[in-house]
mmCIF file of C-alpha atoms and ligand atoms in Angstrom:
data_model
loop_
_atom_site.group_PDB
_atom_site.id
_atom_site.type_symbol
_atom_site.label_atom_id
_atom_site.label_comp_id
_atom_site.label_asym_id
_atom_site.label_seq_id
_atom_site.Cartn_x
_atom_site.Cartn_y
_atom_site.Cartn_z
ATOM 1 C CA MET A 1 21.929 -2.239 8.553
ATOM 2 C CA LYS A 2 20.886 1.147 7.198
ATOM 3 C CA ALA A 3 17.565 1.224 5.379
ATOM 4 C CA LEU A 4 16.253 4.000 3.164
ATOM 5 C CA ILE A 5 12.441 4.151 3.119
ATOM 6 C CA THR A 6 10.907 6.276 0.382
ATOM 7 C CA GLY A 7 7.462 7.397 1.503
ATOM 8 C CA GLY A 8 8.441 6.584 5.082
ATOM 9 C CA ALA A 9 6.110 9.179 6.610
ATOM 10 C CA GLY A 10 3.147 7.484 4.960
ATOM 11 C CA PHE A 11 0.870 4.899 6.451
ATOM 12 C CA ILE A 12 2.809 1.709 5.626
ATOM 13 C CA GLY A 13 6.235 3.401 5.580
ATOM 14 C CA SER A 14 5.883 4.729 9.127
ATOM 15 C CA HIS A 15 5.023 1.269 10.471
ATOM 16 C CA LEU A 16 8.004 -0.179 8.601
ATOM 17 C CA ALA A 17 10.321 2.526 10.004
ATOM 18 C CA GLU A 18 9.093 1.745 13.510
ATOM 19 C CA ARG A 19 9.737 -1.998 13.126
ATOM 20 C CA LEU A 20 13.222 -1.553 11.620
ATOM 21 C CA LEU A 21 14.220 0.847 14.426
ATOM 22 C CA GLU A 22 12.912 -1.627 17.017
ATOM 23 C CA ARG A 23 15.195 -4.322 15.695
ATOM 24 C CA GLY A 24 18.210 -1.982 15.823
ATOM 25 C CA ASP A 25 18.539 -0.776 12.229
ATOM 26 C CA GLU A 26 19.318 2.757 11.187
ATOM 27 C CA VAL A 27 16.465 4.261 9.182
ATOM 28 C CA CYS A 28 16.452 7.126 6.757
ATOM 29 C CA VAL A 29 13.086 8.323 5.495
ATOM 30 C CA ILE A 30 12.497 10.500 2.468
ATOM 31 C CA ASP A 31 8.975 11.841 2.083
ATOM 32 C CA ASP A 32 7.562 14.913 0.355
ATOM 33 C CA LEU A 33 4.554 14.879 2.727
ATOM 34 C CA SER A 34 2.157 14.928 -0.222
ATOM 35 C CA THR A 35 0.089 12.171 1.355
ATOM 36 C CA GLY A 36 2.463 11.278 4.217
ATOM 37 C CA LYS A 37 2.332 13.191 7.507
ATOM 38 C CA LEU A 38 4.963 14.311 10.028
ATOM 39 C CA GLU A 39 2.555 13.171 12.708
ATOM 40 C CA ASN A 40 3.053 9.550 11.522
ATOM 41 C CA VAL A 41 6.750 9.633 12.473
ATOM 42 C CA ALA A 42 6.623 12.188 15.312
ATOM 43 C CA HIS A 43 7.216 9.422 17.893
ATOM 44 C CA LEU A 44 10.375 8.288 16.071
ATOM 45 C CA ARG A 45 12.139 11.628 15.753
ATOM 46 C CA ASP A 46 13.990 11.460 19.070
ATOM 47 C CA ASN A 47 15.600 8.176 18.104
ATOM 48 C CA PRO A 48 19.223 8.909 17.052
ATOM 49 C CA ARG A 49 19.022 6.111 14.471
ATOM 50 C CA PHE A 50 16.093 7.845 12.700
ATOM 51 C CA HIS A 51 16.709 10.428 9.973
ATOM 52 C CA LEU A 52 14.119 12.313 7.966
ATOM 53 C CA ALA A 53 14.481 14.194 4.686
ATOM 54 C CA VAL A 54 11.394 16.162 3.675
ATOM 55 C CA GLU A 55 11.999 16.083 -0.044
ATOM 56 C CA THR A 56 10.644 14.550 -3.235
ATOM 57 C CA ILE A 57 12.291 11.396 -4.565
ATOM 58 C CA LEU A 58 12.443 13.208 -7.907
ATOM 59 C CA ASN A 59 15.268 15.344 -6.432
ATOM 60 C CA GLU A 60 18.117 13.278 -7.796
ATOM 61 C CA THR A 61 20.868 15.114 -5.945
ATOM 62 C CA VAL A 62 19.350 14.325 -2.574
ATOM 63 C CA MET A 63 18.399 10.808 -3.623
ATOM 64 C CA ASP A 64 21.908 10.110 -4.908
ATOM 65 C CA ARG A 65 23.354 10.888 -1.488
ATOM 66 C CA LEU A 66 20.705 8.920 0.412
ATOM 67 C CA VAL A 67 21.026 5.843 -1.790
ATOM 68 C CA SER A 68 24.839 5.940 -1.630
ATOM 69 C CA GLU A 69 24.656 6.017 2.192
ATOM 70 C CA CYS A 70 22.165 3.174 2.688
ATOM 71 C CA ASP A 71 22.440 -0.614 2.470
ATOM 72 C CA VAL A 72 18.902 -1.391 1.300
ATOM 73 C CA ILE A 73 15.952 0.560 -0.140
ATOM 74 C CA TYR A 74 12.284 0.052 0.624
ATOM 75 C CA HIS A 75 10.518 1.991 -2.123
ATOM 76 C CA LEU A 76 7.045 2.927 -0.914
ATOM 77 C CA ALA A 77 6.674 6.494 -2.176
ATOM 78 C CA ALA A 78 3.795 6.543 -4.646
ATOM 79 C CA ALA A 79 0.488 8.135 -5.455
ATOM 80 C CA VAL A 80 -2.113 5.863 -3.856
ATOM 81 C CA GLY A 81 -5.852 5.697 -3.317
ATOM 82 C CA VAL A 82 -8.378 5.205 -6.111
ATOM 83 C CA GLU A 83 -10.069 8.534 -5.408
ATOM 84 C CA LEU A 84 -6.764 10.408 -5.729
ATOM 85 C CA ILE A 85 -5.943 8.514 -8.905
ATOM 86 C CA VAL A 86 -9.244 9.328 -10.561
ATOM 87 C CA LYS A 87 -8.941 12.992 -9.548
ATOM 88 C CA SER A 88 -5.239 13.473 -10.343
ATOM 89 C CA PRO A 89 -4.147 11.029 -13.022
ATOM 90 C CA VAL A 90 -1.192 13.178 -14.182
ATOM 91 C CA GLU A 91 0.264 13.190 -10.702
ATOM 92 C CA THR A 92 -0.297 9.435 -10.340
ATOM 93 C CA ILE A 93 1.385 8.463 -13.569
ATOM 94 C CA GLU A 94 4.300 10.872 -13.243
ATOM 95 C CA ARG A 95 5.009 10.252 -9.584
ATOM 96 C CA ASN A 96 4.847 6.484 -9.841
ATOM 97 C CA VAL A 97 6.776 6.001 -13.042
ATOM 98 C CA LEU A 98 9.381 8.771 -12.718
ATOM 99 C CA GLY A 99 9.897 8.171 -8.988
ATOM 100 C CA SER A 100 10.582 4.473 -9.396
ATOM 101 C CA HIS A 101 12.871 5.231 -12.308
ATOM 102 C CA VAL A 102 15.027 7.471 -10.086
ATOM 103 C CA VAL A 103 15.118 4.839 -7.334
ATOM 104 C CA LEU A 104 16.056 2.003 -9.670
ATOM 105 C CA ARG A 105 18.685 3.952 -11.573
ATOM 106 C CA LEU A 106 20.413 4.947 -8.336
ATOM 107 C CA ALA A 107 20.085 1.428 -6.929
ATOM 108 C CA SER A 108 21.857 0.298 -10.057
ATOM 109 C CA ARG A 109 24.595 2.938 -9.680
ATOM 110 C CA TYR A 110 25.364 1.864 -6.107
ATOM 111 C CA LEU A 111 24.187 -1.754 -6.461
ATOM 112 C CA ARG A 112 21.671 -1.615 -3.624
ATOM 113 C CA LYS A 113 18.900 -4.105 -2.932
ATOM 114 C CA VAL A 114 15.448 -2.605 -3.571
ATOM 115 C CA LEU A 115 11.951 -3.640 -2.571
ATOM 116 C CA ILE A 116 9.378 -2.255 -5.000
ATOM 117 C CA THR A 117 5.874 -1.921 -3.587
ATOM 118 C CA SER A 118 3.284 -2.813 -6.158
ATOM 119 C CA THR A 119 -0.415 -3.482 -5.978
ATOM 120 C CA SER A 120 -3.229 -5.949 -6.592
ATOM 121 C CA GLU A 121 -4.554 -3.348 -9.073
ATOM 122 C CA ILE A 122 -2.009 -4.979 -11.394
ATOM 123 C CA TYR A 123 -4.530 -7.810 -12.005
ATOM 124 C CA GLY A 124 -7.225 -5.321 -13.028
ATOM 125 C CA LYS A 125 -10.734 -6.685 -13.393
ATOM 126 C CA SER A 126 -9.695 -10.270 -14.032
ATOM 127 C CA ASP A 127 -12.218 -12.757 -12.677
ATOM 128 C CA SER A 128 -9.789 -15.640 -12.283
ATOM 129 C CA ILE A 129 -9.888 -15.828 -8.480
ATOM 130 C CA PRO A 130 -7.591 -16.118 -6.571
ATOM 131 C CA PHE A 131 -4.982 -13.989 -8.345
ATOM 132 C CA SER A 132 -1.606 -15.678 -8.842
ATOM 133 C CA GLU A 133 1.574 -13.819 -9.681
ATOM 134 C CA GLU A 134 1.827 -15.232 -13.216
ATOM 135 C CA ASP A 135 -1.823 -14.584 -14.146
ATOM 136 C CA ASP A 136 -2.829 -12.496 -17.143
ATOM 137 C CA ARG A 137 -3.866 -8.907 -16.452
ATOM 138 C CA VAL A 138 -7.313 -7.656 -17.553
ATOM 139 C CA LEU A 139 -7.603 -3.889 -17.854
ATOM 140 C CA GLY A 140 -10.184 -1.415 -19.091
ATOM 141 C CA ALA A 141 -9.769 1.294 -21.708
ATOM 142 C CA THR A 142 -7.221 4.118 -21.334
ATOM 143 C CA THR A 143 -10.141 6.580 -21.236
ATOM 144 C CA LYS A 144 -10.928 5.250 -17.739
ATOM 145 C CA SER A 145 -8.352 6.889 -15.510
ATOM 146 C CA ARG A 146 -8.516 4.248 -12.790
ATOM 147 C CA TRP A 147 -6.427 1.920 -14.984
ATOM 148 C CA SER A 148 -3.553 4.407 -15.104
ATOM 149 C CA TYR A 149 -2.618 3.307 -11.600
ATOM 150 C CA SER A 150 -2.406 -0.347 -12.626
ATOM 151 C CA CYS A 151 -0.351 0.596 -15.678
ATOM 152 C CA SER A 152 1.992 2.926 -13.768
ATOM 153 C CA LYS A 153 2.687 0.162 -11.266
ATOM 154 C CA ALA A 154 3.124 -2.380 -14.066
ATOM 155 C CA ILE A 155 5.827 -0.142 -15.576
ATOM 156 C CA ASP A 156 7.488 -0.045 -12.133
ATOM 157 C CA GLU A 157 7.430 -3.852 -12.055
ATOM 158 C CA PHE A 158 8.764 -4.179 -15.608
ATOM 159 C CA LEU A 159 11.556 -1.727 -14.795
ATOM 160 C CA ALA A 160 12.479 -3.501 -11.561
ATOM 161 C CA LEU A 161 12.581 -6.884 -13.297
ATOM 162 C CA ALA A 162 14.573 -5.395 -16.181
ATOM 163 C CA TYR A 163 17.121 -3.765 -13.847
ATOM 164 C CA HIS A 164 17.540 -7.150 -12.213
ATOM 165 C CA LYS A 165 17.869 -9.080 -15.452
ATOM 166 C CA GLU A 166 20.004 -6.633 -17.399
ATOM 167 C CA LYS A 167 22.023 -4.864 -14.725
ATOM 168 C CA GLY A 168 22.090 -7.376 -11.891
ATOM 169 C CA VAL A 169 20.314 -5.087 -9.391
ATOM 170 C CA PRO A 170 18.785 -7.192 -6.575
ATOM 171 C CA THR A 171 15.117 -6.199 -6.824
ATOM 172 C CA VAL A 172 12.102 -7.749 -5.080
ATOM 173 C CA ILE A 173 8.476 -6.881 -5.864
ATOM 174 C CA MET A 174 5.529 -7.199 -3.520
ATOM 175 C CA ARG A 175 1.926 -6.742 -4.645
ATOM 176 C CA LEU A 176 -0.233 -5.525 -1.783
ATOM 177 C CA PHE A 177 -3.915 -6.310 -1.319
ATOM 178 C CA ASN A 178 -5.893 -3.615 0.561
ATOM 179 C CA THR A 179 -3.464 -2.908 3.396
ATOM 180 C CA VAL A 180 -5.206 -1.339 6.392
ATOM 181 C CA GLY A 181 -4.515 -0.358 9.995
ATOM 182 C CA PRO A 182 -3.960 2.605 12.311
ATOM 183 C CA ARG A 183 -2.637 5.821 10.620
ATOM 184 C CA GLN A 184 -4.287 5.085 7.289
ATOM 185 C CA THR A 185 -6.305 8.082 6.229
ATOM 186 C CA GLY A 186 -9.628 7.960 4.410
ATOM 187 C CA ARG A 187 -8.799 11.171 2.559
ATOM 188 C CA TYR A 188 -7.783 9.377 -0.619
ATOM 189 C CA GLY A 189 -10.768 7.051 -0.675
ATOM 190 C CA MET A 190 -9.700 4.025 1.395
ATOM 191 C CA VAL A 191 -12.795 2.326 2.628
ATOM 192 C CA ILE A 192 -12.028 1.252 6.225
ATOM 193 C CA PRO A 193 -10.858 4.622 7.605
ATOM 194 C CA ARG A 194 -13.728 6.299 5.762
ATOM 195 C CA LEU A 195 -16.446 4.007 7.098
ATOM 196 C CA VAL A 196 -15.009 3.989 10.635
ATOM 197 C CA THR A 197 -14.846 7.804 10.839
ATOM 198 C CA GLN A 198 -18.345 8.068 9.369
ATOM 199 C CA ALA A 199 -19.665 5.576 11.945
ATOM 200 C CA LEU A 200 -17.963 7.376 14.835
ATOM 201 C CA ALA A 201 -19.368 10.720 13.686
ATOM 202 C CA GLY A 202 -22.882 9.280 13.320
ATOM 203 C CA ARG A 203 -22.861 10.093 9.582
ATOM 204 C CA PRO A 204 -24.213 7.658 6.965
ATOM 205 C CA LEU A 205 -21.706 5.017 5.856
ATOM 206 C CA THR A 206 -21.105 5.458 2.135
ATOM 207 C CA VAL A 207 -21.109 2.068 0.422
ATOM 208 C CA TYR A 208 -20.379 2.387 -3.288
ATOM 209 C CA GLY A 209 -22.336 0.462 -5.913
ATOM 210 C CA ASP A 210 -24.390 -2.463 -4.591
ATOM 211 C CA GLY A 211 -21.848 -3.230 -1.859
ATOM 212 C CA GLN A 212 -21.404 -6.796 -3.126
ATOM 213 C CA GLN A 213 -17.806 -6.182 -4.248
ATOM 214 C CA VAL A 214 -15.407 -8.314 -2.182
ATOM 215 C CA ARG A 215 -12.047 -7.280 -0.748
ATOM 216 C CA CYS A 216 -9.474 -9.017 1.475
ATOM 217 C CA PHE A 217 -8.044 -6.626 4.061
ATOM 218 C CA THR A 218 -4.456 -7.079 5.221
ATOM 219 C CA PHE A 219 -3.147 -5.725 8.483
ATOM 220 C CA VAL A 220 -0.216 -3.356 8.053
ATOM 221 C CA GLU A 221 1.980 -5.295 10.517
ATOM 222 C CA ASP A 222 1.629 -8.430 8.381
ATOM 223 C CA VAL A 223 2.772 -6.422 5.359
ATOM 224 C CA VAL A 224 5.739 -4.992 7.273
ATOM 225 C CA TRP A 225 6.763 -8.471 8.415
ATOM 226 C CA ALA A 226 6.628 -9.726 4.809
ATOM 227 C CA ALA A 227 8.570 -6.734 3.459
ATOM 228 C CA ILE A 228 11.433 -7.275 5.896
ATOM 229 C CA ARG A 229 11.548 -11.040 5.366
ATOM 230 C CA LEU A 230 11.424 -10.693 1.578
ATOM 231 C CA MET A 231 14.423 -8.351 1.735
ATOM 232 C CA GLU A 232 16.380 -10.910 3.780
ATOM 233 C CA GLU A 233 15.554 -13.883 1.591
ATOM 234 C CA PRO A 234 18.027 -14.484 -1.267
ATOM 235 C CA ALA A 235 15.459 -16.620 -3.168
ATOM 236 C CA ALA A 236 13.120 -13.593 -3.366
ATOM 237 C CA VAL A 237 15.451 -11.582 -5.612
ATOM 238 C CA GLY A 238 14.094 -10.960 -9.109
ATOM 239 C CA GLN A 239 10.675 -12.275 -8.029
ATOM 240 C CA VAL A 240 7.131 -10.954 -7.624
ATOM 241 C CA PHE A 241 5.021 -11.836 -4.558
ATOM 242 C CA ASN A 242 1.419 -11.336 -3.560
ATOM 243 C CA VAL A 243 1.253 -10.158 0.042
ATOM 244 C CA GLY A 244 -2.200 -10.059 1.579
ATOM 245 C CA ASN A 245 -4.880 -11.867 3.479
ATOM 246 C CA ASP A 246 -6.990 -14.424 1.636
ATOM 247 C CA LYS A 247 -10.214 -14.053 3.630
ATOM 248 C CA GLY A 248 -12.687 -11.791 1.849
ATOM 249 C CA ILE A 249 -15.731 -9.758 2.859
ATOM 250 C CA SER A 250 -18.260 -7.764 0.841
ATOM 251 C CA ILE A 251 -18.223 -4.003 1.424
ATOM 252 C CA ALA A 252 -21.887 -4.063 2.528
ATOM 253 C CA ASP A 253 -21.044 -6.679 5.205
ATOM 254 C CA LEU A 254 -17.979 -4.655 6.183
ATOM 255 C CA ALA A 255 -20.169 -1.573 6.713
ATOM 256 C CA ARG A 256 -22.613 -3.576 8.871
ATOM 257 C CA LYS A 257 -19.742 -4.941 10.938
ATOM 258 C CA ILE A 258 -18.346 -1.426 11.490
ATOM 259 C CA VAL A 259 -21.757 -0.101 12.580
ATOM 260 C CA GLU A 260 -22.023 -2.989 15.045
ATOM 261 C CA MET A 261 -18.488 -2.704 16.413
ATOM 262 C CA THR A 262 -18.658 1.070 16.930
ATOM 263 C CA GLY A 263 -22.190 0.887 18.389
ATOM 264 C CA SER A 264 -23.065 3.625 15.896
ATOM 265 C CA LYS A 265 -26.580 4.739 15.024
ATOM 266 C CA SER A 266 -25.469 5.552 11.477
ATOM 267 C CA GLU A 267 -27.345 4.274 8.479
ATOM 268 C CA ILE A 268 -25.790 2.642 5.463
ATOM 269 C CA SER A 269 -26.167 4.675 2.308
ATOM 270 C CA PHE A 270 -25.586 3.133 -1.125
ATOM 271 C CA VAL A 271 -23.869 5.630 -3.439
ATOM 272 C CA PRO A 272 -23.628 5.002 -7.203
ATOM 273 C CA TYR A 273 -20.056 4.720 -8.532
ATOM 274 C CA SER A 274 -20.732 7.556 -10.989
ATOM 275 C CA GLU A 275 -21.331 9.860 -8.004
ATOM 276 C CA ALA A 276 -18.501 8.495 -5.858
ATOM 277 C CA TYR A 277 -15.801 8.601 -8.547
ATOM 278 C CA GLU A 278 -16.768 9.515 -12.114
ATOM 279 C CA GLU A 279 -19.126 8.487 -14.891
ATOM 280 C CA GLY A 280 -18.223 5.042 -16.277
ATOM 281 C CA PHE A 281 -16.009 4.105 -13.296
ATOM 282 C CA GLU A 282 -15.143 0.407 -13.285
ATOM 283 C CA ASP A 283 -14.629 -1.448 -10.015
ATOM 284 C CA MET A 284 -13.383 -4.979 -9.352
ATOM 285 C CA ARG A 285 -16.114 -7.296 -8.155
ATOM 286 C CA ILE A 286 -13.754 -9.505 -6.217
ATOM 287 C CA ARG A 287 -10.078 -9.463 -5.364
ATOM 288 C CA VAL A 288 -8.406 -12.345 -3.515
ATOM 289 C CA PRO A 289 -4.684 -13.190 -3.454
ATOM 290 C CA ASN A 290 -3.180 -16.611 -3.968
ATOM 291 C CA LEU A 291 -0.549 -16.662 -1.206
ATOM 292 C CA ASN A 292 1.189 -19.952 -2.044
ATOM 293 C CA LYS A 293 4.377 -18.348 -3.333
ATOM 294 C CA VAL A 294 4.971 -16.014 -0.380
ATOM 295 C CA ARG A 295 4.045 -18.815 2.043
ATOM 296 C CA GLU A 296 6.561 -21.161 0.471
ATOM 297 C CA THR A 297 9.351 -18.586 0.141
ATOM 298 C CA ILE A 298 9.295 -16.876 3.544
ATOM 299 C CA GLY A 299 6.689 -18.794 5.587
ATOM 300 C CA TYR A 300 4.299 -15.818 5.470
ATOM 301 C CA GLU A 301 0.908 -16.211 7.115
ATOM 302 C CA PRO A 302 -1.497 -13.311 7.706
ATOM 303 C CA ARG A 303 -1.749 -13.217 11.496
ATOM 304 C CA VAL A 304 -4.249 -10.452 12.179
ATOM 305 C CA GLN A 305 -7.825 -10.963 10.973
ATOM 306 C CA LEU A 306 -10.561 -8.464 10.172
ATOM 307 C CA ASP A 307 -12.250 -8.176 13.591
ATOM 308 C CA GLU A 308 -8.948 -7.425 15.296
ATOM 309 C CA ILE A 309 -7.961 -5.018 12.476
ATOM 310 C CA LEU A 310 -11.216 -3.107 12.914
ATOM 311 C CA ARG A 311 -10.770 -3.009 16.712
ATOM 312 C CA ARG A 312 -7.317 -1.461 16.230
ATOM 313 C CA VAL A 313 -8.542 1.076 13.641
ATOM 314 C CA ILE A 314 -11.539 2.084 15.769
ATOM 315 C CA GLU A 315 -9.229 2.504 18.792
ATOM 316 C CA HIS A 316 -6.915 4.679 16.695
ATOM 317 C CA PHE A 317 -9.702 7.030 15.594
ATOM 318 C CA LEU A 318 -11.228 7.143 19.088
ATOM 319 C CA ALA A 319 -7.851 8.263 20.436
ATOM 320 C CA LYS A 320 -7.884 11.006 17.795
ATOM 321 C CA LYS A 321 -11.463 11.888 18.738
ATOM 322 C CA GLY A 322 -12.735 10.658 15.386
ATOM 323 C CA GLN A 323 -10.519 13.080 13.422
ATOM 324 C CA ASP A 324 -8.847 11.912 10.211
HETATM 325 N N1 UDP B 401 -15.676 1.995 -1.096
HETATM 326 C C1 UDP B 401 -16.927 2.222 -0.555
HETATM 327 N N2 UDP B 401 -17.123 3.357 0.198
HETATM 328 C C2 UDP B 401 -16.128 4.254 0.440
HETATM 329 C C3 UDP B 401 -14.842 4.011 -0.098
HETATM 330 C C4 UDP B 401 -14.669 2.872 -0.866
HETATM 331 O O1 UDP B 401 -17.862 1.429 -0.754
HETATM 332 O O2 UDP B 401 -16.397 5.250 1.136
HETATM 333 C C5 UDP B 401 -15.467 0.762 -1.886
HETATM 334 C C6 UDP B 401 -14.685 0.937 -3.179
HETATM 335 O O3 UDP B 401 -15.525 1.311 -4.241
HETATM 336 C C7 UDP B 401 -14.092 -0.451 -3.370
HETATM 337 C C8 UDP B 401 -13.850 -0.932 -1.926
HETATM 338 O O4 UDP B 401 -14.675 -0.120 -1.100
HETATM 339 O O5 UDP B 401 -14.995 -1.319 -3.991
HETATM 340 C C9 UDP B 401 -12.394 -0.767 -1.473
HETATM 341 O O6 UDP B 401 -12.003 0.557 -1.756
HETATM 342 P P1 UDP B 401 -10.566 1.137 -1.420
HETATM 343 O O7 UDP B 401 -10.473 2.495 -2.045
HETATM 344 O O8 UDP B 401 -10.321 1.024 0.039
HETATM 345 O O9 UDP B 401 -9.568 0.135 -2.141
HETATM 346 P P2 UDP B 401 -9.588 -0.496 -3.627
HETATM 347 O O10 UDP B 401 -10.016 -1.906 -3.415
HETATM 348 O O11 UDP B 401 -10.530 0.284 -4.478
HETATM 349 O O12 UDP B 401 -8.173 -0.383 -4.045
#
């Protein structure tokens, strides 16, 4: 099997590449290194079954060749991270919508199976917990740039479902819920790498708002397992799946846990959202996935829980001497 991974030098993509190589697949990665890093795939480059194209997925000539040569496509290339989205909404919208359009059009030309990576941001600020795949979406005004991410990913989902329905392209959609693990950077706002590096450096841990917002953190290896199984499962085609962990924690409790586990002397500092992002920023109070569908379809069960996730992330940053 030859897999094309868009965004394969990113955090999730590099773990997926590693797993596919381990099981004997050939892997081709395309990444423009905008948020991905060569360092993430450095350990794979000697493997003769690993190929890397440093290029944007908007380059249709290159993408045409790569799609024609692969059997399946894992589409992970996207603008991610709420901080990045709020700062660079043009880039977010264009990269997510146009990039997925290129991928889907070429998948249609060569009739390749595609996994589209979507997000729990799709549900917006809905308070109907847990979120199920068929739930209504509740979004804020278009003047709040955070929602552009949810909308750009919703267009990706609509397109993927439409290519399946109208053109018979085998597409599968997974909605991820706060994926975390080694190699994730805090540079685009993600909370665990940020708080862990702050704790290791003895700097205050920045908890936004009142810290009572709840998130469910999913270990990257659980996500990789689900991605591969969803691509193998015929019943998953044309379907949308939540992939996550359904045990939640408030961000204030998460910060306390990180201080304890790192043995840090750092304090916890509560930062208003207006300072952290922008005036009028809207956050979700609570986000929990309903995992019934993915459990029933592929027997998915999140295996790695928060304490173990944090141990692995802390170990990762210690090995890098706290550098992100
Ligand atoms: N957050 C925080 N401190 C930080 C970064 C993030 O308190 O330094 C909060 C953020 O406002 C959100 C939660 O942690 O409520 C998770 O943020 P992240 O960006 O990791 O993912 P999101 O859930 O926003 O997609």
